[in-house]
Tab-separated table of C-alpha atoms in Angstrom:
chain	number	residue	atom	x	y	z
A	1	MET	CA	38.238	13.271	-33.917
A	2	ALA	CA	35.784	13.862	-35.752
A	3	SER	CA	34.564	10.466	-36.228
A	4	SER	CA	33.991	10.076	-32.072
A	5	LEU	CA	31.617	12.437	-32.116
A	6	PRO	CA	29.051	9.745	-34.497
A	7	ALA	CA	29.637	6.981	-33.206
A	8	SER	CA	29.218	8.527	-29.361
A	9	LEU	CA	25.807	9.785	-30.828
A	10	PHE	CA	24.628	6.609	-32.247
A	11	LEU	CA	25.609	4.391	-28.936
A	12	LEU	CA	23.533	6.909	-26.127
A	13	SER	CA	20.775	6.556	-28.684
A	14	VAL	CA	20.752	2.915	-28.982
A	15	VAL	CA	21.108	2.768	-24.117
A	16	PHE	CA	18.185	5.741	-24.667
A	17	CYS	CA	16.176	3.512	-26.673
A	18	GLN	CA	17.168	-0.142	-24.643
A	19	PHE	CA	16.396	2.750	-21.562
A	20	LEU	CA	13.333	2.501	-23.134
A	21	SER	CA	11.398	-0.294	-23.739
A	22	ALA	CA	13.328	-1.339	-20.925
A	23	ALA	CA	10.964	1.286	-18.515
A	24	ALA	CA	7.888	0.204	-21.044
A	25	GLN	CA	8.308	-3.316	-19.946
A	26	ASN	CA	7.778	-2.516	-16.392
A	27	TYR	CA	4.404	-0.690	-16.861
A	28	VAL	CA	1.512	-2.738	-17.297
A	29	THR	CA	-2.156	-2.158	-18.576
A	30	ILE	CA	-4.276	-5.055	-17.391
A	31	THR	CA	-8.644	-5.434	-18.058
A	32	ALA	CA	-11.324	-7.062	-16.187
A	33	THR	CA	-14.347	-7.501	-16.167
A	34	VAL	CA	-16.405	-7.243	-12.231
A	35	GLY	CA	-15.798	-10.242	-10.078
A	36	GLU	CA	-12.457	-12.658	-12.690
A	37	ASN	CA	-9.460	-13.200	-10.862
A	38	VAL	CA	-6.502	-11.793	-12.145
A	39	ILE	CA	-2.637	-11.262	-11.919
A	40	LEU	CA	-0.665	-8.558	-12.063
A	41	PRO	CA	3.015	-9.232	-13.127
A	42	CYS	CA	5.708	-8.802	-11.233
A	43	LYS	CA	9.096	-10.667	-12.145
A	44	ASP	CA	12.187	-10.131	-11.286
A	45	PRO	CA	14.295	-9.983	-14.554
A	46	ASP	CA	17.833	-11.630	-13.260
A	47	GLN	CA	14.872	-15.021	-11.428
A	48	GLU	CA	16.834	-14.126	-8.498
A	49	ARG	CA	15.357	-15.797	-5.400
A	50	ILE	CA	12.834	-12.820	-3.315
A	51	VAL	CA	13.218	-12.631	0.361
A	52	ALA	CA	9.751	-9.984	0.781
A	53	ALA	CA	7.489	-8.477	-1.626
A	54	GLU	CA	5.200	-6.227	-0.820
A	55	TRP	CA	2.504	-4.346	-3.572
A	56	SER	CA	0.776	-1.718	-3.080
A	57	ARG	CA	-1.066	0.778	-4.816
A	58	THR	CA	-0.463	4.336	-5.690
A	59	ASP	CA	-3.671	6.594	-4.905
A	60	LEU	CA	-4.116	4.939	-1.475
A	61	GLU	CA	-2.223	6.607	1.473
A	62	SER	CA	-1.686	3.835	3.793
A	63	GLY	CA	-1.463	0.099	4.522
A	64	SER	CA	-0.319	-2.513	1.844
A	65	VAL	CA	-2.321	-5.070	-0.685
A	66	LEU	CA	0.625	-8.300	0.308
A	67	LEU	CA	3.343	-8.615	2.301
A	68	TYR	CA	5.335	-11.135	2.347
A	69	ARG	CA	7.969	-11.429	4.133
A	70	ASN	CA	9.993	-14.270	6.219
A	71	LEU	CA	8.393	-17.049	4.222
A	72	GLN	CA	5.001	-16.267	4.687
A	73	PHE	CA	2.352	-13.431	4.562
A	74	ASP	CA	2.239	-10.540	6.570
A	75	PRO	CA	-1.238	-9.572	7.264
A	76	ILE	CA	-1.038	-7.274	9.222
A	77	ASN	CA	-0.603	-3.201	7.653
A	78	GLN	CA	-3.190	-5.098	4.741
A	79	LEU	CA	-5.510	-3.451	3.409
A	80	PRO	CA	-9.396	-4.161	4.807
A	81	SER	CA	-10.836	-4.987	0.517
A	82	TYR	CA	-7.526	-7.175	-0.156
A	83	ARG	CA	-7.970	-9.551	2.879
A	84	ASN	CA	-8.815	-12.951	1.394
A	85	ARG	CA	-8.758	-12.033	-2.656
A	86	VAL	CA	-4.902	-11.768	-3.692
A	87	ASP	CA	-1.691	-14.382	-3.793
A	88	LEU	CA	0.938	-14.507	-4.795
A	89	LEU	CA	1.545	-17.827	-7.771
A	90	VAL	CA	3.001	-20.808	-5.657
A	91	GLY	CA	6.013	-22.079	-5.960
A	92	GLN	CA	7.175	-19.161	-7.827
A	93	ILE	CA	8.654	-16.261	-5.285
A	94	GLN	CA	11.167	-18.537	-5.413
A	95	LYS	CA	12.423	-17.973	-9.489
A	96	GLY	CA	12.229	-14.630	-8.974
A	97	ASP	CA	8.108	-14.372	-9.869
A	98	ALA	CA	5.952	-12.461	-7.325
A	99	SER	CA	3.109	-11.490	-9.741
A	100	LEU	CA	0.105	-10.700	-7.709
A	101	VAL	CA	-4.025	-12.948	-8.047
A	102	LEU	CA	-6.258	-10.479	-7.223
A	103	GLN	CA	-9.777	-12.609	-7.071
A	104	ASN	CA	-12.728	-11.941	-7.657
A	105	THR	CA	-11.637	-8.071	-8.630
A	106	THR	CA	-14.665	-5.556	-8.055
A	107	THR	CA	-15.037	-1.327	-9.626
A	108	ASP	CA	-13.161	-0.576	-5.905
A	109	ASP	CA	-10.104	-2.574	-7.595
A	110	SER	CA	-9.020	0.250	-10.057
A	111	GLY	CA	-6.031	1.144	-9.875
A	112	THR	CA	-2.403	1.754	-10.277
A	113	TYR	CA	-0.159	-1.510	-8.318
A	114	GLU	CA	3.061	-0.851	-8.045
A	115	CYS	CA	5.257	-3.951	-6.874
A	116	HIS	CA	8.559	-3.813	-4.364
A	117	VAL	CA	11.242	-6.652	-3.864
A	118	VAL	CA	13.557	-7.257	-1.584
A	119	LYS	CA	16.603	-10.245	-3.176
A	120	THR	CA	19.392	-9.303	-1.023
A	121	THR	CA	19.132	-6.310	1.149
A	122	GLU	CA	18.074	-3.629	-1.229
A	123	MET	CA	14.632	-3.096	-2.266
A	124	LYS	CA	13.296	-2.322	-5.791
A	125	ARG	CA	10.054	-1.456	-7.489
A	126	ILE	CA	9.510	-4.687	-9.830
A	127	SER	CA	6.653	-3.122	-11.891
A	128	SER	CA	3.622	-0.926	-12.446
A	129	VAL	CA	0.928	-2.242	-12.923
A	130	SER	CA	-2.603	0.337	-13.733
A	131	LEU	CA	-5.800	-2.547	-13.385
A	132	VAL	CA	-8.826	-1.054	-15.378
A	133	VAL	CA	-12.390	-3.194	-14.167
A	134	ALA	CA	-14.922	-2.748	-15.752
A	135	ASP	CA	-18.332	-3.457	-14.962
A	136	PRO	CA	-19.848	-6.115	-17.550
A	137	PRO	CA	-21.629	-6.216	-20.431
A	138	GLU	CA	-25.589	-5.728	-19.831
A	139	GLU	CA	-27.634	-8.315	-21.339
A	140	HIS	CA	-29.876	-7.270	-23.939
A	141	SER	CA	-33.557	-9.427	-24.221
A	142	PRO	CA	-34.226	-11.145	-27.314
A	143	GLN	CA	-35.362	-8.612	-29.885
A	144	TRP	CA	-38.631	-10.598	-30.773
A	145	LEU	CA	-40.318	-10.110	-33.846
A	146	THR	CA	-43.195	-8.674	-33.472
A	147	LEU	CA	-46.162	-8.449	-36.037
A	148	SER	CA	-49.072	-5.200	-35.532
A	149	GLY	CA	-51.857	-6.150	-36.416
A	150	TRP	CA	-52.270	-10.333	-35.168
A	151	LEU	CA	-53.736	-10.797	-32.348
A	152	TRP	CA	-52.763	-14.192	-30.395
């Protein structure tokens, strides 16, 4: 019996480490510059066909970034700022990939996005993505060598 406690603790630590590893894979931070196109990942580890997918922002109360169901996009509850700027990767939804393509990013796009999918009848969160969009770095004019005392 004494040897079962260390074995149990070892097994528990292995399961806990796997849980932490899986949780870390489901949260990603992406950095972009204003005007860039980005892909926010959402891949089902089972790679099963996705029936419906919803992308939302955790800091916005209502509306979705993108809603896909019945083999088409549903724009009715889509947030206006995302219309005509979001898409899914072509043909990947059948392979369990509901990654979001966000075009022409703005600083207002910064936030935490969540991807929920339905594979059969159960909806589950696959990923959470933090997007940080920054203004492009300022371009500096070249420093010209100045010679004092010279008149041109």
